[in-house]
Amino acid sequence: MALTQMQIIQSLGEAMNWFERELQWGVKPTELPHLCGRIGELYAAMITNGQMATSVNQHGYDVVSAQGERISVKTTAKMKHTAYVSFNPRTLSQVDRVIVLRVNTEEMQIEILLDAVIEKAMSMMGPEAKGQRLLPLRPFLNILKPRRAQETVNIVPYHGYTIRELESGTIAIERDGQSISPVKPILRSLALSLNLSLVNSNGNPLNTRQLGSQVIQSVKAIIERVPVAPQPVTPGSTFPI
């Protein structure tokens, strides 16, 4: 039975919530390959306005787009540049398009590493070995780093750090002009120094964006409460009316 686009979006949200809950319980993201794969397939179906394949690994593809493209979807939660995804060379002839996704567990968002026609994707894979062709992720992870310049919507200085909230909701932290990553350990430390809770009303740990927003708003409130010292008046000075 085909899912509606609304059902796909709802299922994706539920899968992401469950994935985040497992991480909060201490499960490593690499120990959740089935859930990670499900998230990727739902996301690919959503962005292509398509449908899930009717059978698991049906002829090597996972999603059929609105244009009828057979899409092989690979999803990883690995952050290291030595990571790779593998393909079965015997079923690549049944694929029209390849989408490779990463679930960024730092910001709990899905990143598109590759979206290409099968011919281009195959040109990036290594030769067949042990019944697989490997696609290294290093080139795509390198591209992710210099993201498009985003507007800063909130910025505060605190304890030697500069904390920014970007227009996408991403939290960035700098110290002495150098970007710091990952940011969540710093945010947790700053939150504790501000006597802020690290969990939400349901007792679940705040994610990076929620924690960063909370820290920024708390620091802004402190800054606004600090009175500005009056400036000395020089004899003969004039003031605009």
Short mmCIF file of C-alpha atoms in Angstrom, two decimals:
data_model
loop_
_atom_site.label_atom_id
_atom_site.label_comp_id
_atom_site.label_asym_id
_atom_site.label_seq_id
_atom_site.Cartn_x
_atom_site.Cartn_y
_atom_site.Cartn_z
CA MET A 1 0.00 0.00 0.00
CA ALA A 2 1.42 3.37 -1.05
CA LEU A 3 1.93 6.02 1.60
CA THR A 4 0.66 9.55 1.09
CA GLN A 5 3.18 12.37 1.30
CA MET A 6 1.70 13.37 4.65
CA GLN A 7 2.13 9.82 5.97
CA ILE A 8 5.73 9.79 4.74
CA ILE A 9 6.45 13.06 6.55
CA GLN A 10 4.78 11.81 9.73
CA SER A 11 6.67 8.52 9.59
CA LEU A 12 9.95 10.38 9.07
CA GLY A 13 9.29 12.55 12.11
CA GLU A 14 8.48 9.51 14.25
CA ALA A 15 11.58 7.65 13.03
CA MET A 16 13.80 10.66 13.81
CA ASN A 17 12.28 10.94 17.30
CA TRP A 18 12.89 7.26 17.95
CA PHE A 19 16.46 7.52 16.62
CA GLU A 20 17.18 10.46 18.93
CA ARG A 21 15.64 8.61 21.88
CA GLU A 22 17.91 5.61 21.28
CA LEU A 23 20.94 7.93 21.24
CA GLN A 24 19.81 9.45 24.53
CA TRP A 25 19.69 5.95 25.99
CA GLY A 26 23.35 5.55 25.09
CA VAL A 27 22.99 3.46 21.93
CA LYS A 28 25.66 4.25 19.35
CA PRO A 29 24.29 5.51 16.01
CA THR A 30 26.29 2.84 14.16
CA GLU A 31 24.31 0.21 16.11
CA LEU A 32 21.06 1.44 14.52
CA PRO A 33 21.58 0.66 10.83
CA HIS A 34 18.01 -0.47 10.18
CA LEU A 35 16.49 2.65 11.74
CA CYS A 36 19.05 4.87 10.04
CA GLY A 37 18.25 3.23 6.70
CA ARG A 38 14.51 3.70 7.23
CA ILE A 39 15.05 7.40 7.95
CA GLY A 40 17.03 7.77 4.73
CA GLU A 41 14.44 6.01 2.59
CA LEU A 42 11.59 8.09 4.01
CA TYR A 43 13.59 11.29 3.48
CA ALA A 44 14.42 10.34 -0.11
CA ALA A 45 10.76 9.54 -0.80
CA MET A 46 9.79 12.91 0.64
CA ILE A 47 12.25 15.06 -1.34
CA THR A 48 11.50 13.24 -4.61
CA ASN A 49 7.74 13.19 -4.02
CA GLY A 50 8.07 9.47 -4.52
CA GLN A 51 7.19 6.15 -2.91
CA MET A 52 9.00 3.38 -1.08
CA ALA A 53 9.79 0.28 -3.16
CA THR A 54 7.13 -2.38 -2.71
CA SER A 55 9.67 -5.01 -1.59
CA VAL A 56 12.76 -4.79 0.59
CA ASN A 57 15.81 -4.18 -1.63
CA GLN A 58 13.63 -4.65 -4.68
CA HIS A 59 16.14 -5.08 -7.54
CA GLY A 60 18.63 -3.00 -5.61
CA TYR A 61 16.57 0.17 -5.29
CA ASP A 62 14.61 1.56 -2.36
CA VAL A 63 12.51 4.47 -3.64
CA VAL A 64 10.72 5.31 -6.88
CA SER A 65 10.54 9.05 -7.56
CA ALA A 66 7.53 10.91 -8.95
CA GLN A 67 9.32 10.78 -12.34
CA GLY A 68 9.67 6.99 -12.13
CA GLU A 69 13.40 6.99 -11.28
CA ARG A 70 14.53 3.91 -9.36
CA ILE A 71 16.65 5.26 -6.51
CA SER A 72 19.18 3.40 -4.41
CA VAL A 73 19.34 5.14 -1.02
CA LYS A 74 22.30 4.76 1.32
CA THR A 75 22.21 6.36 4.76
CA THR A 76 24.99 6.56 7.32
CA ALA A 77 25.49 8.13 10.72
CA LYS A 78 29.27 7.88 10.50
CA MET A 79 31.15 11.14 10.98
CA LYS A 80 34.69 9.98 10.12
CA HIS A 81 36.24 10.76 6.75
CA THR A 82 37.25 7.10 6.38
CA ALA A 83 33.59 6.09 6.14
CA TYR A 84 32.12 4.55 3.01
CA VAL A 85 28.91 2.98 1.72
CA SER A 86 28.74 -0.22 -0.31
CA PHE A 87 26.73 -1.29 -3.34
CA ASN A 88 25.93 -4.66 -4.87
CA PRO A 89 27.36 -4.46 -8.41
CA ARG A 90 24.92 -7.12 -9.63
CA THR A 91 21.91 -4.87 -9.07
CA LEU A 92 23.29 -1.49 -10.14
CA SER A 93 21.86 -2.02 -13.64
CA GLN A 94 18.40 -1.78 -12.06
CA VAL A 95 19.13 1.67 -10.56
CA ASP A 96 18.65 5.07 -12.21
CA ARG A 97 19.75 7.37 -9.40
CA VAL A 98 21.77 7.21 -6.19
CA ILE A 99 21.14 9.30 -3.07
CA VAL A 100 23.59 9.09 -0.18
CA LEU A 101 22.52 10.68 3.10
CA ARG A 102 24.07 11.23 6.51
CA VAL A 103 22.17 11.61 9.76
CA ASN A 104 24.17 14.30 11.57
CA THR A 105 23.78 13.22 15.20
CA GLU A 106 25.35 16.45 16.47
CA GLU A 107 22.56 18.63 15.07
CA MET A 108 20.00 15.87 14.45
CA GLN A 109 19.52 16.76 10.82
CA ILE A 110 19.76 14.88 7.54
CA GLU A 111 22.49 15.92 5.10
CA ILE A 112 22.59 15.04 1.40
CA LEU A 113 26.09 13.84 0.55
CA LEU A 114 25.36 12.73 -3.01
CA ASP A 115 22.40 12.90 -5.36
CA ALA A 116 23.46 11.75 -8.80
CA VAL A 117 22.47 9.62 -11.76
CA ILE A 118 23.79 6.07 -11.59
CA GLU A 119 26.51 6.64 -14.22
CA LYS A 120 28.08 9.47 -12.25
CA ALA A 121 27.77 7.59 -8.96
CA MET A 122 29.43 4.49 -10.43
CA SER A 123 32.36 6.59 -11.70
CA MET A 124 33.04 7.55 -8.07
CA MET A 125 32.98 3.97 -6.76
CA GLY A 126 35.97 1.71 -6.41
CA PRO A 127 36.32 -1.49 -8.43
CA GLU A 128 34.39 -4.59 -7.41
CA ALA A 129 35.96 -6.47 -4.54
CA LYS A 130 34.41 -9.31 -2.54
CA GLY A 131 31.10 -8.78 -4.26
CA GLN A 132 30.86 -5.07 -3.43
CA ARG A 133 31.72 -1.68 -4.84
CA LEU A 134 32.61 0.93 -2.25
CA LEU A 135 31.86 4.63 -2.42
CA PRO A 136 34.18 6.62 -0.10
CA LEU A 137 32.49 9.51 1.70
CA ARG A 138 35.56 11.68 2.23
CA PRO A 139 35.00 13.90 -0.85
CA PHE A 140 31.42 14.65 0.18
CA LEU A 141 32.24 15.28 3.85
CA ASN A 142 34.94 17.73 2.80
CA ILE A 143 32.38 19.65 0.74
CA LEU A 144 30.03 19.92 3.73
CA LYS A 145 32.53 21.89 5.82
CA PRO A 146 32.58 25.20 3.91
CA ARG A 147 28.81 25.63 4.04
CA ARG A 148 27.11 28.52 2.36
CA ALA A 149 27.61 31.65 4.41
CA GLN A 150 24.59 32.00 6.65
CA GLU A 151 23.24 35.05 8.39
CA THR A 152 23.73 35.20 12.14
CA VAL A 153 20.38 35.78 13.83
CA ASN A 154 21.70 35.76 17.41
CA ILE A 155 25.18 36.28 18.83
CA VAL A 156 26.47 36.60 22.39
CA PRO A 157 29.89 36.55 24.08
CA TYR A 158 30.27 34.44 27.21
CA HIS A 159 33.26 33.11 29.16
CA GLY A 160 35.64 33.82 26.30
CA TYR A 161 33.41 32.19 23.69
CA THR A 162 31.38 33.73 20.90
CA ILE A 163 28.14 31.82 20.46
CA ARG A 164 26.14 32.24 17.26
CA GLU A 165 22.74 31.03 16.15
CA LEU A 166 22.63 30.88 12.34
CA GLU A 167 19.56 31.34 10.18
CA SER A 168 19.27 27.58 9.74
CA GLY A 169 19.15 27.11 13.52
CA THR A 170 22.69 25.72 13.64
CA ILE A 171 24.73 26.75 16.68
CA ALA A 172 28.34 27.79 16.06
CA ILE A 173 30.94 28.56 18.72
CA GLU A 174 34.25 30.38 18.30
CA ARG A 175 37.12 31.13 20.65
CA ASP A 176 39.98 33.45 19.73
CA GLY A 177 38.64 33.50 16.19
CA GLN A 178 38.79 29.71 15.85
CA SER A 179 35.70 27.61 15.23
CA ILE A 180 35.07 24.86 17.81
CA SER A 181 33.57 21.47 16.99
CA PRO A 182 31.71 19.63 18.37
CA VAL A 183 29.82 22.39 20.13
CA LYS A 184 27.54 20.37 22.40
CA PRO A 185 30.10 19.67 25.17
CA ILE A 186 30.83 23.42 25.38
CA LEU A 187 27.13 24.23 25.44
CA ARG A 188 26.54 21.76 28.25
CA SER A 189 29.31 23.33 30.31
CA LEU A 190 28.02 26.86 29.70
CA ALA A 191 24.45 25.80 30.47
CA LEU A 192 25.54 24.38 33.83
CA SER A 193 27.39 27.61 34.65
CA LEU A 194 24.15 29.48 33.91
CA ASN A 195 22.12 27.08 36.09
CA LEU A 196 20.14 25.93 33.07
CA SER A 197 18.54 22.52 32.76
CA LEU A 198 20.02 20.08 30.26
CA VAL A 199 16.70 18.29 29.79
CA ASN A 200 13.26 19.28 28.54
CA SER A 201 9.94 19.05 30.37
CA ASN A 202 9.70 15.35 29.51
CA GLY A 203 13.09 14.64 31.04
CA ASN A 204 14.81 14.08 27.68
CA PRO A 205 18.20 15.73 27.01
CA LEU A 206 18.03 18.89 24.92
CA ASN A 207 19.56 18.61 21.47
CA THR A 208 22.31 20.96 20.29
CA ARG A 209 20.00 23.58 18.79
CA GLN A 210 17.67 23.65 21.80
CA LEU A 211 20.58 23.88 24.23
CA GLY A 212 22.32 26.57 22.19
CA SER A 213 19.17 28.69 21.91
CA GLN A 214 18.62 28.39 25.67
CA VAL A 215 22.20 29.47 26.44
CA ILE A 216 22.01 32.43 24.04
CA GLN A 217 18.72 33.67 25.48
CA SER A 218 20.03 33.34 29.04
CA VAL A 219 23.21 35.28 28.25
CA LYS A 220 21.21 37.99 26.46
CA ALA A 221 19.00 38.35 29.53
CA ILE A 222 22.09 38.82 31.72
CA ILE A 223 23.55 41.40 29.34
CA GLU A 224 20.29 43.36 29.29
CA ARG A 225 20.21 43.48 33.09
CA VAL A 226 23.72 44.94 33.38
CA PRO A 227 23.42 48.75 33.67
CA VAL A 228 25.52 50.85 31.31
CA ALA A 229 28.00 53.08 33.16
CA PRO A 230 27.33 56.80 32.55
CA GLN A 231 29.85 58.56 30.34
CA PRO A 232 31.78 61.49 31.81
CA VAL A 233 30.62 64.89 30.56
CA THR A 234 33.31 67.16 29.16
CA PRO A 235 32.77 70.87 29.85
CA GLY A 236 31.51 72.64 26.75
CA SER A 237 30.04 69.46 25.24
CA THR A 238 26.79 69.75 23.35
CA PHE A 239 24.12 67.11 22.98
CA PRO A 240 21.65 66.71 20.13
CA ILE A 241 18.04 67.34 21.08
#
